[in-house]
Amino acid sequence: MIAVFKIGERTVGEAPISQDVQKVRERVAGKKIGSFRVYGINSLKTLDPPLDALVGDQVVDLLAKDDVRRVELVCLDHIIDIDLARTGRLTALGEAGAWSPAGGGSMPTGRLIFDDGTGLDFKEPAKTKRVTFAVRRR
């Protein structure tokens, strides 16, 4: 099952953004991270802690920042700050594996895979890869 959440983008007739954040929160809360890969050049804004340090960490919450284009994925030991820029999207994946050009589809800026095989893609329509990620310890 794939669900696209247009967090930060409102159009007439769509549910409020807070409802989209709540839907994603319900999908990810309590899950453990299996892997996190950033494919966009210059999209990862921190090197310490490394992305591998997230493996096994459990998601506690997902929070939207004031400008709604920024979200925080809060884990027990880390926080992942995500700036969706102007056009970024979160896509929930029912089955997720490492992205490969052979698999078809456009390259996500980042992919978070949970230990149950589900995941989140962070995508944007342009190839400029403006979506950014910063990992910090709690």
Coordinates of C-alpha atoms in Angstrom, one line a residue:
M1 CA 0.0 0.0 0.0
I2 CA 1.3 3.4 -0.9
A3 CA 0.0 6.6 0.6
V4 CA 1.2 10.1 -0.4
F5 CA 1.0 12.8 2.2
K6 CA 1.2 16.4 0.9
I7 CA 2.5 17.8 4.1
G8 CA 2.9 21.6 3.8
E9 CA 0.7 22.0 0.7
R10 CA -2.9 23.1 1.0
T11 CA -5.5 23.1 -1.8
V12 CA -9.2 23.7 -1.7
G13 CA -11.1 20.7 -0.4
E14 CA -8.1 18.9 1.2
A15 CA -8.0 18.0 4.8
P16 CA -5.9 20.2 7.1
I17 CA -2.2 19.6 7.3
S18 CA -2.5 18.5 10.9
Q19 CA -4.5 15.5 9.7
D20 CA -1.8 14.4 7.2
V21 CA 0.8 14.7 10.0
Q22 CA -1.4 12.6 12.2
K23 CA -1.8 9.9 9.5
V24 CA 2.0 9.6 9.1
R25 CA 2.4 9.6 12.9
E26 CA 0.0 6.7 13.2
R27 CA 2.0 4.7 10.6
V28 CA 5.4 5.2 12.1
A29 CA 5.0 5.5 15.8
G30 CA 6.5 2.5 17.6
K31 CA 8.4 1.2 14.6
K32 CA 12.1 0.5 14.7
I33 CA 14.4 1.9 12.0
G34 CA 16.0 -0.8 9.8
S35 CA 18.0 1.7 7.6
F36 CA 18.0 5.3 6.4
R37 CA 19.7 6.3 3.2
V38 CA 20.0 9.8 1.7
Y39 CA 20.4 9.7 -2.1
G40 CA 20.3 13.5 -2.8
I41 CA 23.7 15.1 -3.2
N42 CA 24.2 17.6 -0.3
S43 CA 20.9 16.6 1.2
L44 CA 22.4 15.2 4.4
K45 CA 23.5 18.2 6.5
T46 CA 25.1 16.3 9.4
L47 CA 27.7 13.6 9.7
D48 CA 27.6 13.0 13.4
P49 CA 25.8 10.9 14.4
P50 CA 26.1 8.8 11.3
L51 CA 23.0 7.4 9.6
D52 CA 23.9 3.9 10.7
A53 CA 23.5 5.0 14.4
L54 CA 19.7 5.2 13.7
V55 CA 19.4 1.4 13.1
G56 CA 17.3 -0.1 15.8
D57 CA 16.1 3.2 17.2
Q58 CA 12.4 3.4 17.8
V59 CA 10.2 6.2 16.5
V60 CA 8.3 8.0 19.2
D61 CA 6.6 10.8 17.3
L62 CA 6.4 13.0 14.2
L63 CA 6.1 16.7 14.7
A64 CA 5.4 19.5 12.2
K65 CA 7.2 22.8 12.7
D66 CA 5.5 26.2 12.6
D67 CA 6.1 26.7 8.9
V68 CA 4.8 23.2 8.2
R69 CA 7.5 22.5 5.6
R70 CA 9.7 21.1 8.4
V71 CA 9.0 18.0 10.3
E72 CA 10.8 16.2 13.1
L73 CA 10.9 12.4 13.3
V74 CA 11.5 11.9 17.0
C75 CA 13.1 8.6 18.1
L76 CA 14.1 7.3 21.5
D77 CA 17.8 8.3 21.0
H78 CA 17.8 10.6 18.0
I79 CA 15.8 13.3 16.2
I80 CA 15.8 13.6 12.4
D81 CA 15.0 17.1 11.2
I82 CA 13.5 17.1 7.7
D83 CA 13.1 20.2 5.6
L84 CA 10.7 19.4 2.8
A85 CA 11.6 22.7 1.1
R86 CA 8.9 24.0 -1.3
T87 CA 7.8 20.8 -3.0
G88 CA 8.9 17.8 -0.9
R89 CA 6.5 14.9 -0.2
L90 CA 6.4 12.1 2.3
T91 CA 5.3 8.8 0.7
A92 CA 4.5 5.8 3.0
L93 CA 5.6 2.5 1.5
G94 CA 3.9 -0.8 2.3
E95 CA 7.0 -2.7 1.1
A96 CA 10.4 -0.9 1.1
G97 CA 13.8 -2.0 0.1
A98 CA 17.0 -0.1 -0.9
W99 CA 16.3 2.1 -3.9
S100 CA 17.8 1.0 -7.2
P101 CA 17.7 2.4 -10.7
A102 CA 16.8 -1.1 -11.9
G103 CA 13.6 -1.0 -9.8
G104 CA 12.2 1.9 -11.9
G105 CA 10.8 5.1 -10.7
S106 CA 12.5 8.3 -9.8
M107 CA 15.2 8.4 -7.1
P108 CA 13.9 9.6 -3.7
T109 CA 15.9 12.2 -1.9
G110 CA 15.9 9.9 1.1
R111 CA 14.4 6.5 2.1
L112 CA 13.7 5.4 5.7
I113 CA 13.1 1.6 6.0
F114 CA 11.6 0.1 9.2
D115 CA 12.4 -3.3 10.5
D116 CA 8.9 -4.6 9.5
G117 CA 9.7 -3.9 5.8
T118 CA 7.5 -0.7 5.5
G119 CA 9.1 2.7 4.9
L120 CA 8.9 6.3 4.1
D121 CA 10.2 8.0 0.9
F122 CA 11.1 11.7 0.9
K123 CA 10.6 12.9 -2.7
E124 CA 10.4 16.0 -4.7
P125 CA 9.5 16.5 -8.4
A126 CA 12.6 18.4 -9.3
K127 CA 16.1 16.9 -9.6
T128 CA 17.6 19.7 -7.6
K129 CA 17.1 17.7 -4.3
R130 CA 16.3 20.6 -2.0
V131 CA 14.8 18.3 0.7
T132 CA 17.4 18.2 3.6
F133 CA 18.0 16.0 6.6
A134 CA 19.8 16.6 9.8
V135 CA 20.3 13.9 12.5
R136 CA 21.0 14.8 16.2
R137 CA 21.1 13.0 19.5
R138 CA 18.3 13.6 22.0

